[in-house]
Amino acid sequence: MIKKFAVRVGSIICISLLVFVLTIVDSGWAQQGKNYIISTRRSCVWVLNKSTRKLMFLKYQDENTVWKSDQITVPTGIDLNNSLLIATGREGTQVFLYDNSSGLVTFYEVEKDRSIKKFVSVDLANDLK
């Protein structure tokens, strides 16, 4: 009797954890083209124009409304032809910009006032020697 109860409780806990993990761990999609690097997560899109070096966040709210952030300029020291843009966070409101050639990682986050906040860059080439 106690064994059956323990198995049921264990099963419920395992299924609950699996559902919880699947809702939180949601992979983003990224694509790089000639002029743009795009990364998506849920209904949000990060777009980086390689020629103008402008980064912008978009969120589709319904079929007629797209919420757009302000644009910021990515520093010139980042090689955009060898960079990855990886959207992250529960709603995709954060993004990592990783420069493969230099090992530099920069984190950006969109704010409610439409501004994009840049965090300090980390030089992985020097830190992981």
PDB file of C-alpha atoms in Angstrom:
ATOM      1  CA  MET A   1       0.000   0.000   0.000  1.00  0.00           C
ATOM      2  CA  ILE A   2       2.743   2.478   0.964  1.00  0.00           C
ATOM      3  CA  LYS A   3       4.797   1.385  -2.058  1.00  0.00           C
ATOM      4  CA  LYS A   4       1.931   2.155  -4.478  1.00  0.00           C
ATOM      5  CA  PHE A   5       1.421   5.559  -2.870  1.00  0.00           C
ATOM      6  CA  ALA A   6       5.147   6.356  -3.132  1.00  0.00           C
ATOM      7  CA  VAL A   7       5.200   5.321  -6.810  1.00  0.00           C
ATOM      8  CA  ARG A   8       2.188   7.547  -7.574  1.00  0.00           C
ATOM      9  CA  VAL A   9       3.648  10.540  -5.759  1.00  0.00           C
ATOM     10  CA  GLY A  10       7.020   9.998  -7.455  1.00  0.00           C
ATOM     11  CA  SER A  11       5.342   9.776 -10.860  1.00  0.00           C
ATOM     12  CA  ILE A  12       3.375  12.963 -10.295  1.00  0.00           C
ATOM     13  CA  ILE A  13       6.502  14.809  -9.172  1.00  0.00           C
ATOM     14  CA  CYS A  14       8.503  13.585 -12.190  1.00  0.00           C
ATOM     15  CA  ILE A  15       5.770  14.586 -14.653  1.00  0.00           C
ATOM     16  CA  SER A  16       5.389  17.987 -12.976  1.00  0.00           C
ATOM     17  CA  LEU A  17       9.137  18.605 -13.160  1.00  0.00           C
ATOM     18  CA  LEU A  18       9.225  17.565 -16.820  1.00  0.00           C
ATOM     19  CA  VAL A  19       6.394  19.948 -17.711  1.00  0.00           C
ATOM     20  CA  PHE A  20       8.044  22.740 -15.693  1.00  0.00           C
ATOM     21  CA  VAL A  21      11.409  22.254 -17.411  1.00  0.00           C
ATOM     22  CA  LEU A  22       9.852  22.115 -20.877  1.00  0.00           C
ATOM     23  CA  THR A  23       8.028  25.402 -20.310  1.00  0.00           C
ATOM     24  CA  ILE A  24      11.129  27.221 -19.026  1.00  0.00           C
ATOM     25  CA  VAL A  25      13.853  25.705 -21.213  1.00  0.00           C
ATOM     26  CA  ASP A  26      12.737  26.894 -24.614  1.00  0.00           C
ATOM     27  CA  SER A  27      15.381  27.063 -27.280  1.00  0.00           C
ATOM     28  CA  GLY A  28      15.739  30.122 -29.455  1.00  0.00           C
ATOM     29  CA  TRP A  29      16.155  30.079 -33.218  1.00  0.00           C
ATOM     30  CA  ALA A  30      18.797  32.072 -35.035  1.00  0.00           C
ATOM     31  CA  GLN A  31      19.565  32.771 -38.674  1.00  0.00           C
ATOM     32  CA  GLN A  32      22.333  34.716 -40.330  1.00  0.00           C
ATOM     33  CA  GLY A  33      22.010  36.183 -43.788  1.00  0.00           C
ATOM     34  CA  LYS A  34      23.908  38.635 -45.941  1.00  0.00           C
ATOM     35  CA  ASN A  35      22.820  41.799 -44.089  1.00  0.00           C
ATOM     36  CA  TYR A  36      20.974  40.596 -40.992  1.00  0.00           C
ATOM     37  CA  ILE A  37      21.443  38.335 -38.005  1.00  0.00           C
ATOM     38  CA  ILE A  38      18.082  37.309 -36.534  1.00  0.00           C
ATOM     39  CA  SER A  39      17.278  35.384 -33.367  1.00  0.00           C
ATOM     40  CA  THR A  40      13.760  34.506 -32.213  1.00  0.00           C
ATOM     41  CA  ARG A  41      12.136  33.175 -29.092  1.00  0.00           C
ATOM     42  CA  ARG A  42       8.383  32.808 -28.647  1.00  0.00           C
ATOM     43  CA  SER A  43       6.801  35.841 -30.349  1.00  0.00           C
ATOM     44  CA  CYS A  44       9.919  38.010 -29.993  1.00  0.00           C
ATOM     45  CA  VAL A  45      12.638  38.789 -32.534  1.00  0.00           C
ATOM     46  CA  TRP A  46      16.099  40.327 -32.148  1.00  0.00           C
ATOM     47  CA  VAL A  47      17.424  41.806 -35.407  1.00  0.00           C
ATOM     48  CA  LEU A  48      20.980  43.010 -36.028  1.00  0.00           C
ATOM     49  CA  ASN A  49      21.720  44.861 -39.266  1.00  0.00           C
ATOM     50  CA  LYS A  50      25.348  44.054 -40.098  1.00  0.00           C
ATOM     51  CA  SER A  51      25.870  47.007 -42.442  1.00  0.00           C
ATOM     52  CA  THR A  52      24.541  49.695 -40.060  1.00  0.00           C
ATOM     53  CA  ARG A  53      25.477  47.755 -36.863  1.00  0.00           C
ATOM     54  CA  LYS A  54      22.029  48.555 -35.418  1.00  0.00           C
ATOM     55  CA  LEU A  55      20.364  46.142 -32.964  1.00  0.00           C
ATOM     56  CA  MET A  56      16.594  46.170 -32.364  1.00  0.00           C
ATOM     57  CA  PHE A  57      13.994  44.085 -30.516  1.00  0.00           C
ATOM     58  CA  LEU A  58      10.475  43.312 -31.840  1.00  0.00           C
ATOM     59  CA  LYS A  59       7.550  41.665 -30.087  1.00  0.00           C
ATOM     60  CA  TYR A  60       4.423  40.546 -31.916  1.00  0.00           C
ATOM     61  CA  GLN A  61       1.484  41.337 -29.609  1.00  0.00           C
ATOM     62  CA  ASP A  62      -1.391  40.479 -31.944  1.00  0.00           C
ATOM     63  CA  GLU A  63      -2.058  40.318 -35.678  1.00  0.00           C
ATOM     64  CA  ASN A  64      -2.041  44.132 -35.989  1.00  0.00           C
ATOM     65  CA  THR A  65       0.487  45.234 -33.352  1.00  0.00           C
ATOM     66  CA  VAL A  66       4.263  44.946 -33.215  1.00  0.00           C
ATOM     67  CA  TRP A  67       6.066  46.454 -30.199  1.00  0.00           C
ATOM     68  CA  LYS A  68       9.466  47.848 -31.272  1.00  0.00           C
ATOM     69  CA  SER A  69      12.393  48.895 -29.122  1.00  0.00           C
ATOM     70  CA  ASP A  70      14.751  51.750 -29.786  1.00  0.00           C
ATOM     71  CA  GLN A  71      17.822  50.887 -31.832  1.00  0.00           C
ATOM     72  CA  ILE A  72      21.342  50.812 -30.464  1.00  0.00           C
ATOM     73  CA  THR A  73      24.654  50.617 -32.267  1.00  0.00           C
ATOM     74  CA  VAL A  74      26.867  47.586 -31.657  1.00  0.00           C
ATOM     75  CA  PRO A  75      30.542  48.483 -31.000  1.00  0.00           C
ATOM     76  CA  THR A  76      32.865  48.396 -34.013  1.00  0.00           C
ATOM     77  CA  GLY A  77      35.259  45.934 -32.350  1.00  0.00           C
ATOM     78  CA  ILE A  78      32.813  43.055 -32.914  1.00  0.00           C
ATOM     79  CA  ASP A  79      33.150  41.102 -36.162  1.00  0.00           C
ATOM     80  CA  LEU A  80      29.510  40.707 -37.208  1.00  0.00           C
ATOM     81  CA  ASN A  81      30.381  38.305 -40.034  1.00  0.00           C
ATOM     82  CA  ASN A  82      31.595  35.809 -37.419  1.00  0.00           C
ATOM     83  CA  SER A  83      29.033  36.476 -34.678  1.00  0.00           C
ATOM     84  CA  LEU A  84      26.098  34.627 -33.199  1.00  0.00           C
ATOM     85  CA  LEU A  85      22.963  36.251 -31.811  1.00  0.00           C
ATOM     86  CA  ILE A  86      21.221  34.061 -29.208  1.00  0.00           C
ATOM     87  CA  ALA A  87      17.867  35.158 -27.763  1.00  0.00           C
ATOM     88  CA  THR A  88      17.268  33.998 -24.220  1.00  0.00           C
ATOM     89  CA  GLY A  89      15.045  34.558 -21.214  1.00  0.00           C
ATOM     90  CA  ARG A  90      11.516  33.448 -20.628  1.00  0.00           C
ATOM     91  CA  GLU A  91      10.048  35.904 -23.135  1.00  0.00           C
ATOM     92  CA  GLY A  92      13.150  36.338 -25.282  1.00  0.00           C
ATOM     93  CA  THR A  93      13.786  39.836 -23.947  1.00  0.00           C
ATOM     94  CA  GLN A  94      17.511  39.219 -23.519  1.00  0.00           C
ATOM     95  CA  VAL A  95      20.099  38.343 -26.122  1.00  0.00           C
ATOM     96  CA  PHE A  96      23.733  37.250 -26.205  1.00  0.00           C
ATOM     97  CA  LEU A  97      25.989  38.518 -28.988  1.00  0.00           C
ATOM     98  CA  TYR A  98      28.995  36.226 -29.349  1.00  0.00           C
ATOM     99  CA  ASP A  99      31.935  37.117 -31.605  1.00  0.00           C
ATOM    100  CA  ASN A 100      33.520  33.804 -32.693  1.00  0.00           C
ATOM    101  CA  SER A 101      36.717  35.427 -33.935  1.00  0.00           C
ATOM    102  CA  SER A 102      37.627  37.305 -30.735  1.00  0.00           C
ATOM    103  CA  GLY A 103      35.732  35.281 -28.115  1.00  0.00           C
ATOM    104  CA  LEU A 104      33.882  38.367 -26.893  1.00  0.00           C
ATOM    105  CA  VAL A 105      30.404  37.859 -25.363  1.00  0.00           C
ATOM    106  CA  THR A 106      28.034  40.783 -24.790  1.00  0.00           C
ATOM    107  CA  PHE A 107      24.607  40.624 -23.130  1.00  0.00           C
ATOM    108  CA  TYR A 108      21.732  42.965 -24.011  1.00  0.00           C
ATOM    109  CA  GLU A 109      18.297  43.348 -22.445  1.00  0.00           C
ATOM    110  CA  VAL A 110      15.276  45.329 -23.641  1.00  0.00           C
ATOM    111  CA  GLU A 111      13.589  47.576 -21.066  1.00  0.00           C
ATOM    112  CA  LYS A 112       9.911  48.527 -20.795  1.00  0.00           C
ATOM    113  CA  ASP A 113      10.717  52.105 -21.895  1.00  0.00           C
ATOM    114  CA  ARG A 114      11.888  50.627 -25.256  1.00  0.00           C
ATOM    115  CA  SER A 115      15.577  51.192 -24.507  1.00  0.00           C
ATOM    116  CA  ILE A 116      18.141  48.410 -24.812  1.00  0.00           C
ATOM    117  CA  LYS A 117      20.486  47.968 -21.877  1.00  0.00           C
ATOM    118  CA  LYS A 118      24.018  46.754 -22.637  1.00  0.00           C
ATOM    119  CA  PHE A 119      25.851  44.778 -19.990  1.00  0.00           C
ATOM    120  CA  VAL A 120      29.621  44.508 -19.674  1.00  0.00           C
ATOM    121  CA  SER A 121      31.347  42.384 -22.340  1.00  0.00           C
ATOM    122  CA  VAL A 122      33.334  39.319 -21.322  1.00  0.00           C
ATOM    123  CA  ASP A 123      36.512  38.365 -23.196  1.00  0.00           C
ATOM    124  CA  LEU A 124      36.401  34.562 -23.163  1.00  0.00           C
ATOM    125  CA  ALA A 125      39.723  34.261 -25.000  1.00  0.00           C
ATOM    126  CA  ASN A 126      41.525  35.825 -22.026  1.00  0.00           C
ATOM    127  CA  ASP A 127      39.338  34.453 -19.228  1.00  0.00           C
ATOM    128  CA  LEU A 128      39.511  30.813 -20.351  1.00  0.00           C
ATOM    129  CA  LYS A 129      43.259  30.467 -20.878  1.00  0.00           C
TER     130      LYS A 129
END
